[in-house]
mmCIF file of N, CA and C in Angstrom:
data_model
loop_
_atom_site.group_PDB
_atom_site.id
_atom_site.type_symbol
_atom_site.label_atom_id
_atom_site.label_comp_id
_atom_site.label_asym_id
_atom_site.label_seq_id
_atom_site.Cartn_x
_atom_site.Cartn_y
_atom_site.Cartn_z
ATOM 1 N N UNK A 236 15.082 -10.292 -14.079
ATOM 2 C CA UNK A 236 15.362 -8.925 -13.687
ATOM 3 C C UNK A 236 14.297 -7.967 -14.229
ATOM 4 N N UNK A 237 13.846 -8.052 -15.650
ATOM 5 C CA UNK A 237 12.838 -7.185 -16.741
ATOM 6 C C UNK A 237 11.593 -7.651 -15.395
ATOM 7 N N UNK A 238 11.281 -8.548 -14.509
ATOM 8 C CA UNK A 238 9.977 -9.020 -14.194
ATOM 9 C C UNK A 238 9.945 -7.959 -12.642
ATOM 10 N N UNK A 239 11.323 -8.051 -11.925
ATOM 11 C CA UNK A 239 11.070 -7.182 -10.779
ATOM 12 C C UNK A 239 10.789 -6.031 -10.856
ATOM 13 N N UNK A 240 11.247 -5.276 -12.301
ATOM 14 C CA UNK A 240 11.399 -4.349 -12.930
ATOM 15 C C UNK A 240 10.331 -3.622 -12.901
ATOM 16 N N UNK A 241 9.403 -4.408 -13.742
ATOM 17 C CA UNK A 241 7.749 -4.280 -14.213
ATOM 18 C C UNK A 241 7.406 -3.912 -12.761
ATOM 19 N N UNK A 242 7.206 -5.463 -11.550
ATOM 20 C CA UNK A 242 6.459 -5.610 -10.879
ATOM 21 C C UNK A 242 6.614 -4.274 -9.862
ATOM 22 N N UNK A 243 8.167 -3.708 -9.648
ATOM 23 C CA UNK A 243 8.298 -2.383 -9.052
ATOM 24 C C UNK A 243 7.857 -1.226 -9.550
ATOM 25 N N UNK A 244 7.241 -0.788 -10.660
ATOM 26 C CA UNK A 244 6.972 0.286 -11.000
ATOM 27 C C UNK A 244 5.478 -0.140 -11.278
ATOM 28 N N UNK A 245 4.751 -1.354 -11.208
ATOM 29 C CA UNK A 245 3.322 -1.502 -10.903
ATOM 30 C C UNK A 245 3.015 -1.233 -9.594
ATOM 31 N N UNK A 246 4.097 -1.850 -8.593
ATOM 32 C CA UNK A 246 3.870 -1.298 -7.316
ATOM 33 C C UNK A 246 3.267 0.505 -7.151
ATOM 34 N N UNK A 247 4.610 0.957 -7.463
ATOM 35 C CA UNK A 247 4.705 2.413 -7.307
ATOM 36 C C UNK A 247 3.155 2.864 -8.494
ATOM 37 N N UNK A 248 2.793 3.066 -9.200
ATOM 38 C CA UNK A 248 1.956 3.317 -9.728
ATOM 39 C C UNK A 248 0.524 2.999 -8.880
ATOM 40 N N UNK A 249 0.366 1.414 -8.417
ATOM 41 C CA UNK A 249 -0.657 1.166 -7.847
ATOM 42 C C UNK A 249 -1.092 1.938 -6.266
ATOM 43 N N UNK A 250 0.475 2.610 -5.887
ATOM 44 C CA UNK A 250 0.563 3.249 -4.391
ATOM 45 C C UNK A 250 0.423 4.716 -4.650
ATOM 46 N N UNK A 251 0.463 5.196 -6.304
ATOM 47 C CA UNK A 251 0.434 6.739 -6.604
ATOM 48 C C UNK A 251 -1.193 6.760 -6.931
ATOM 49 N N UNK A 252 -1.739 5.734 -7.612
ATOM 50 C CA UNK A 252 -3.335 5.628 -7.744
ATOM 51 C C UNK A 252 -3.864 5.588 -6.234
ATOM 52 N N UNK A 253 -3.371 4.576 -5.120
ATOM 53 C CA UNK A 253 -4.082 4.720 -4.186
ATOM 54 C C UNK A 253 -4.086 5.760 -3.266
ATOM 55 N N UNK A 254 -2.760 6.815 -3.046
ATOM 56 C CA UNK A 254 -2.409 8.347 -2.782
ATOM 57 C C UNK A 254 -3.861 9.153 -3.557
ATOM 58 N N UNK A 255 -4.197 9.319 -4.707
ATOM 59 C CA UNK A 255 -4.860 10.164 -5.432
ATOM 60 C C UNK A 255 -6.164 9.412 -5.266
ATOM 61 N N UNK A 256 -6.801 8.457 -5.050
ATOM 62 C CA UNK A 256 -8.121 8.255 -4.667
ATOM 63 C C UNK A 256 -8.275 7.975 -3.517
ATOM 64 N N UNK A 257 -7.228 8.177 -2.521
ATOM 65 C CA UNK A 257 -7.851 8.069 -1.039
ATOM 66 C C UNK A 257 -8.669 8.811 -0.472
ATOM 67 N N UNK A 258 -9.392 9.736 -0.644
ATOM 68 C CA UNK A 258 -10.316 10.899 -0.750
ATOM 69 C C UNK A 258 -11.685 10.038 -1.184
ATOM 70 N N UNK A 259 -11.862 9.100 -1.906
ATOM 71 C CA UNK A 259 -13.073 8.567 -2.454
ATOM 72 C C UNK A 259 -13.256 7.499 -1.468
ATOM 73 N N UNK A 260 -12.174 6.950 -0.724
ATOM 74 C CA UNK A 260 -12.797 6.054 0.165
ATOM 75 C C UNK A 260 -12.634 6.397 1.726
ATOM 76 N N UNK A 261 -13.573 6.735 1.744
ATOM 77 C CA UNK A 261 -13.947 7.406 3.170
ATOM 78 C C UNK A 261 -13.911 6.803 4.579
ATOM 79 N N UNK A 262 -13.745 5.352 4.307
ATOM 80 C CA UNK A 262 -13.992 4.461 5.973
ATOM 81 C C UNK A 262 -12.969 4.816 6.755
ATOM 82 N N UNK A 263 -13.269 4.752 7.716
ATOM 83 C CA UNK A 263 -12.128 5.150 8.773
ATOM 84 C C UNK A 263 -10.861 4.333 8.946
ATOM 85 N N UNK A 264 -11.785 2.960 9.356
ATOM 86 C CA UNK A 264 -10.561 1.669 9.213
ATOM 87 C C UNK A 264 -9.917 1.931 8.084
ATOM 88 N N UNK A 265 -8.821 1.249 8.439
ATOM 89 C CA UNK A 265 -7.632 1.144 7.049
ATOM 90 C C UNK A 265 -7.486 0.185 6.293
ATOM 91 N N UNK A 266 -8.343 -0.990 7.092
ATOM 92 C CA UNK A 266 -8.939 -2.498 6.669
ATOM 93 C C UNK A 266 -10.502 -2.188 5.904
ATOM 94 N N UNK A 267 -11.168 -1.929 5.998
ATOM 95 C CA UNK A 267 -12.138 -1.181 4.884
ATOM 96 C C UNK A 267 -11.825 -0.391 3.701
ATOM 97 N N UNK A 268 -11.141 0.800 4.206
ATOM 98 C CA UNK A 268 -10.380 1.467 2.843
ATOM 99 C C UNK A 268 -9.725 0.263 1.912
ATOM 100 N N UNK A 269 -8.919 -0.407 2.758
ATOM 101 C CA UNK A 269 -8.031 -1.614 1.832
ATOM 102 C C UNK A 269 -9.179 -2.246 1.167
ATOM 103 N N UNK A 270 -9.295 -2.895 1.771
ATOM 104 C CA UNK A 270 -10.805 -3.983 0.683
ATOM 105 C C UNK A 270 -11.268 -3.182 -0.219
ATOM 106 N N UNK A 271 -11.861 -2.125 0.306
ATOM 107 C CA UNK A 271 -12.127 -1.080 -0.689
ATOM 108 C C UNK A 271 -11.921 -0.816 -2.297
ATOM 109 N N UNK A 272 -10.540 -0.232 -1.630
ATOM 110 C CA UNK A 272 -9.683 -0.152 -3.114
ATOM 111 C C UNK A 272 -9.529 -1.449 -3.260
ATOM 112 N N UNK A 273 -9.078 -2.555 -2.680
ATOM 113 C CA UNK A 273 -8.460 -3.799 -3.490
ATOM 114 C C UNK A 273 -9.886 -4.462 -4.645
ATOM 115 N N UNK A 274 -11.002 -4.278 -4.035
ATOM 116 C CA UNK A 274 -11.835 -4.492 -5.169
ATOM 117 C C UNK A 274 -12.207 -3.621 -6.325
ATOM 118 N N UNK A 275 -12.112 -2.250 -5.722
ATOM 119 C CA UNK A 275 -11.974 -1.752 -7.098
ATOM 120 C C UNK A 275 -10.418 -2.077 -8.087
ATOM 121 N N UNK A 276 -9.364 -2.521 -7.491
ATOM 122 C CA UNK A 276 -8.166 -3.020 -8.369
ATOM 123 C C UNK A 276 -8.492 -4.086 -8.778
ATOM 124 N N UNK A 277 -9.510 -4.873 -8.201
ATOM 125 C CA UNK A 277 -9.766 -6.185 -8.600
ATOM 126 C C UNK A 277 -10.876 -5.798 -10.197
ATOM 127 N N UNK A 278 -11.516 -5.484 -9.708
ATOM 128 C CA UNK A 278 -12.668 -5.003 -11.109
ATOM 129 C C UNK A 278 -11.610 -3.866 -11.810
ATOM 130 N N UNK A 279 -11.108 -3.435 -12.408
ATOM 131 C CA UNK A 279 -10.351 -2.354 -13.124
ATOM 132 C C UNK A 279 -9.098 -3.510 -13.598
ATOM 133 N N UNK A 280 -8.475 -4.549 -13.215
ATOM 134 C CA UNK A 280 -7.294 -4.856 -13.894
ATOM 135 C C UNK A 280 -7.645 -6.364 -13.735
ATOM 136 N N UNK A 281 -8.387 -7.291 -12.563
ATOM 137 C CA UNK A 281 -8.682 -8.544 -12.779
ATOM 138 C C UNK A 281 -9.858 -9.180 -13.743
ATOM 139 N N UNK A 282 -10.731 -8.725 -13.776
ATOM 140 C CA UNK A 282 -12.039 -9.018 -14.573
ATOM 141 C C UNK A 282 -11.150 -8.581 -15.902
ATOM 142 N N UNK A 283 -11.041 -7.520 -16.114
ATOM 143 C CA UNK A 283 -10.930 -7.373 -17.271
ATOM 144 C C UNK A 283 -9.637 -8.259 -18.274
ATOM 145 N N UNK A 284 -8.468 -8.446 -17.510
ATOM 146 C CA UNK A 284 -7.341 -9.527 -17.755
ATOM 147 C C UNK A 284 -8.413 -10.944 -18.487
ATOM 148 N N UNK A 285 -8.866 -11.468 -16.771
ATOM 149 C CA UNK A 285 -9.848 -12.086 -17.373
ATOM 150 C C UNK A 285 -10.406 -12.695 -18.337
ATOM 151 N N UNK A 286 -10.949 -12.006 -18.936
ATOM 152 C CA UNK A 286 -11.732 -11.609 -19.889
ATOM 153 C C UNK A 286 -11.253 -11.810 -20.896
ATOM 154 N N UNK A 287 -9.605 -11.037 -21.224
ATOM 155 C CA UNK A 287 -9.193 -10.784 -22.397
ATOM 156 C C UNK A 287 -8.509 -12.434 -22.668
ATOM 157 N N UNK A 288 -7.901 -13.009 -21.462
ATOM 158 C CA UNK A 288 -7.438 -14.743 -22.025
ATOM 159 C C UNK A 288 -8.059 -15.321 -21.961
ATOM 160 N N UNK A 289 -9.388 -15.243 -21.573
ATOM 161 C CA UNK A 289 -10.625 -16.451 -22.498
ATOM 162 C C UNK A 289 -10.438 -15.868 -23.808
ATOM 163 N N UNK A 290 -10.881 -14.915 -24.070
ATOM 164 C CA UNK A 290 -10.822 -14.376 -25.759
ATOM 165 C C UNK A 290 -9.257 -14.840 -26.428
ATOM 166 N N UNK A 291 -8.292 -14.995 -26.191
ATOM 167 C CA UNK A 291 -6.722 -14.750 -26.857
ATOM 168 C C UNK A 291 -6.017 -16.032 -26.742
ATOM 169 N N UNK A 292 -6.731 -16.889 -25.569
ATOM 170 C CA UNK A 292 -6.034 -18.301 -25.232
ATOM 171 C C UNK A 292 -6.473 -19.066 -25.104
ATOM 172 N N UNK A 293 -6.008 -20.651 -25.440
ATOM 173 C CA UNK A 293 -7.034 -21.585 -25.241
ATOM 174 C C UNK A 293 -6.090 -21.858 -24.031
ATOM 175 N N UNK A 294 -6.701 -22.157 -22.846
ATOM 176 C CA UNK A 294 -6.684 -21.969 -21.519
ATOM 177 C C UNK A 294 -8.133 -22.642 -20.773
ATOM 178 N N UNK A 295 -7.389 -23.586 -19.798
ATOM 179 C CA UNK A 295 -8.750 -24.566 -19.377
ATOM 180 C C UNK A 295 -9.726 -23.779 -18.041
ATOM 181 N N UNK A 296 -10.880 -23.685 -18.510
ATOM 182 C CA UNK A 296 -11.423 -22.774 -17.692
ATOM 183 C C UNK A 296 -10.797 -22.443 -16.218
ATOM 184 N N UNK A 297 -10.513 -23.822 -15.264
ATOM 185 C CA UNK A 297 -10.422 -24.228 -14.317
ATOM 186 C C UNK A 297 -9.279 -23.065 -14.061
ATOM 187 N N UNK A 298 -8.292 -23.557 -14.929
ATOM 188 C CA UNK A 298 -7.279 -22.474 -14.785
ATOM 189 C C UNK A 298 -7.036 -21.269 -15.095
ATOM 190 N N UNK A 299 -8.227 -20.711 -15.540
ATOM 191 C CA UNK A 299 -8.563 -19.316 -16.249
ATOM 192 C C UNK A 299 -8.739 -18.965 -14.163
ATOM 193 N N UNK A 300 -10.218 -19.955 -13.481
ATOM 194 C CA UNK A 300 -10.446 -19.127 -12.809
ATOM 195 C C UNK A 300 -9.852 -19.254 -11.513
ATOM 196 N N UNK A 301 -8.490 -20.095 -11.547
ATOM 197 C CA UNK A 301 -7.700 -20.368 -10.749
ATOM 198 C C UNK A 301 -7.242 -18.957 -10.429
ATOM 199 N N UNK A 302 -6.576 -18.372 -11.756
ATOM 200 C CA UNK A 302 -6.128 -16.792 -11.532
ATOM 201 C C UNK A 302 -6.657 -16.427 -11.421
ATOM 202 N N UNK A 303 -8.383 -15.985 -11.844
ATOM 203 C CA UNK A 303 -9.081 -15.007 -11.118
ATOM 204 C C UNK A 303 -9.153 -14.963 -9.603
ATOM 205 N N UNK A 304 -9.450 -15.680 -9.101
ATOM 206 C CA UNK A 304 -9.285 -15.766 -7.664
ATOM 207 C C UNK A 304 -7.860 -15.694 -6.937
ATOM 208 N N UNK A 305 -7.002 -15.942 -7.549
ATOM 209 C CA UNK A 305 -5.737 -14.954 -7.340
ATOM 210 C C UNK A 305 -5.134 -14.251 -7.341
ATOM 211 N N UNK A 306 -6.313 -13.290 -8.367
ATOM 212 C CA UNK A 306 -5.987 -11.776 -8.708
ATOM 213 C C UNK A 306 -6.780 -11.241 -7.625
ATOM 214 N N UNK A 307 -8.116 -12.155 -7.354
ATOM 215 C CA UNK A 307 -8.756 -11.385 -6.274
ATOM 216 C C UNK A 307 -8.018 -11.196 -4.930
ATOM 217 N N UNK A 308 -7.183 -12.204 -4.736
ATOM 218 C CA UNK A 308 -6.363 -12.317 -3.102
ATOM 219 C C UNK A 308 -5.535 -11.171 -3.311
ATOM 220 N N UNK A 309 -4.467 -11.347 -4.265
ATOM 221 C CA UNK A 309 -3.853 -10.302 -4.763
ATOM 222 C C UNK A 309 -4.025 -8.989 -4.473
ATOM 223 N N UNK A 310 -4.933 -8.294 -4.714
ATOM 224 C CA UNK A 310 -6.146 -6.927 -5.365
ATOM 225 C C UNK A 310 -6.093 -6.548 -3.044
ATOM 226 N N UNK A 311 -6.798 -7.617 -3.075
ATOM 227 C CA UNK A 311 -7.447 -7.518 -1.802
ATOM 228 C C UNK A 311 -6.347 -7.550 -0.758
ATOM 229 N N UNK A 312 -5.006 -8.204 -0.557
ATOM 230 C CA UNK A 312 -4.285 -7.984 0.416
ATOM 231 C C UNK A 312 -3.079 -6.511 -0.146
ATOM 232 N N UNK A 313 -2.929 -6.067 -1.770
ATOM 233 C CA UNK A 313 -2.453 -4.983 -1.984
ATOM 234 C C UNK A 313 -3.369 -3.998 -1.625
ATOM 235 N N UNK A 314 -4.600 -3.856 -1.947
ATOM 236 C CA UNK A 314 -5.096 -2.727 -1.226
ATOM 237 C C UNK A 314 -4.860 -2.391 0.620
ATOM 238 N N UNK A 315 -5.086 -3.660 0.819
ATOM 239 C CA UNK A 315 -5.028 -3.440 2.779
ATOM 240 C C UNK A 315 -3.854 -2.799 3.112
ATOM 241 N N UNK A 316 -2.396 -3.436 2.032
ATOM 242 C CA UNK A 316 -1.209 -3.149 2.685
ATOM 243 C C UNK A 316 -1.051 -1.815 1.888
ATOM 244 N N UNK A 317 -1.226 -1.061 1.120
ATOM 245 C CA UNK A 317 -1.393 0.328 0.584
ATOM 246 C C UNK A 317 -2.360 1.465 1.995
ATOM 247 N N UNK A 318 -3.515 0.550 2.372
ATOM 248 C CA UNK A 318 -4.501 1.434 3.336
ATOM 249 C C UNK A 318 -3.092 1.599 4.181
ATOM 250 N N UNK A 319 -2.845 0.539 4.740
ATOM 251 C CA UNK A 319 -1.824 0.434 6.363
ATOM 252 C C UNK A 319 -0.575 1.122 5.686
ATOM 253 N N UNK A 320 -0.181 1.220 5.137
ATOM 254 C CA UNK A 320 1.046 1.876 4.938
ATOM 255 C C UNK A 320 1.092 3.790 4.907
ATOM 256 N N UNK A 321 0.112 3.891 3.906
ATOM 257 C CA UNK A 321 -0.185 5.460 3.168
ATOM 258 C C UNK A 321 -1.356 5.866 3.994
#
């Protein structure tokens, strides 16, 4: 329950960030804007995650960059569905 919890008010936060910088991404498509932002969500909360469980965990690379690339899918289909929605 604590996990839908989180994951609903990351939602709403990630849809109040993409409200307040939609102004910085200018493409017309809503599939550009998305990618857009989803890589900047990707660099701002994936790299840096990242980053921090190589440093904090022993964690086998493979599976370090299993999640990175699932933060990237992640990043990249929340931004599209934030463009298409808002």
């Amino acid at each position: 329950l604590l996990a839908m919890f989180i994951s609903l008010i990351t939602g709403i936060i990630f849809g109040e960030a993409f409200i307040v910088l939609k102004q910085n991404f200018k493409q017309r498509a809503y599939l550009n804007r998305g990618l857009s932002f989803g890589i900047f969500l990707f660099i701002l909360i994936g790299v840096p995650s990242f980053l921090s469980i190589a440093l904090l965990f022993a964690v086998p690379l493979g599976l370090q960059l299993s999640w990175l690339t699932q933060s990237l899918v992640v990043s990249l289909s929340g931004g599209i569905a934030f463009a298409r929605l808002l």
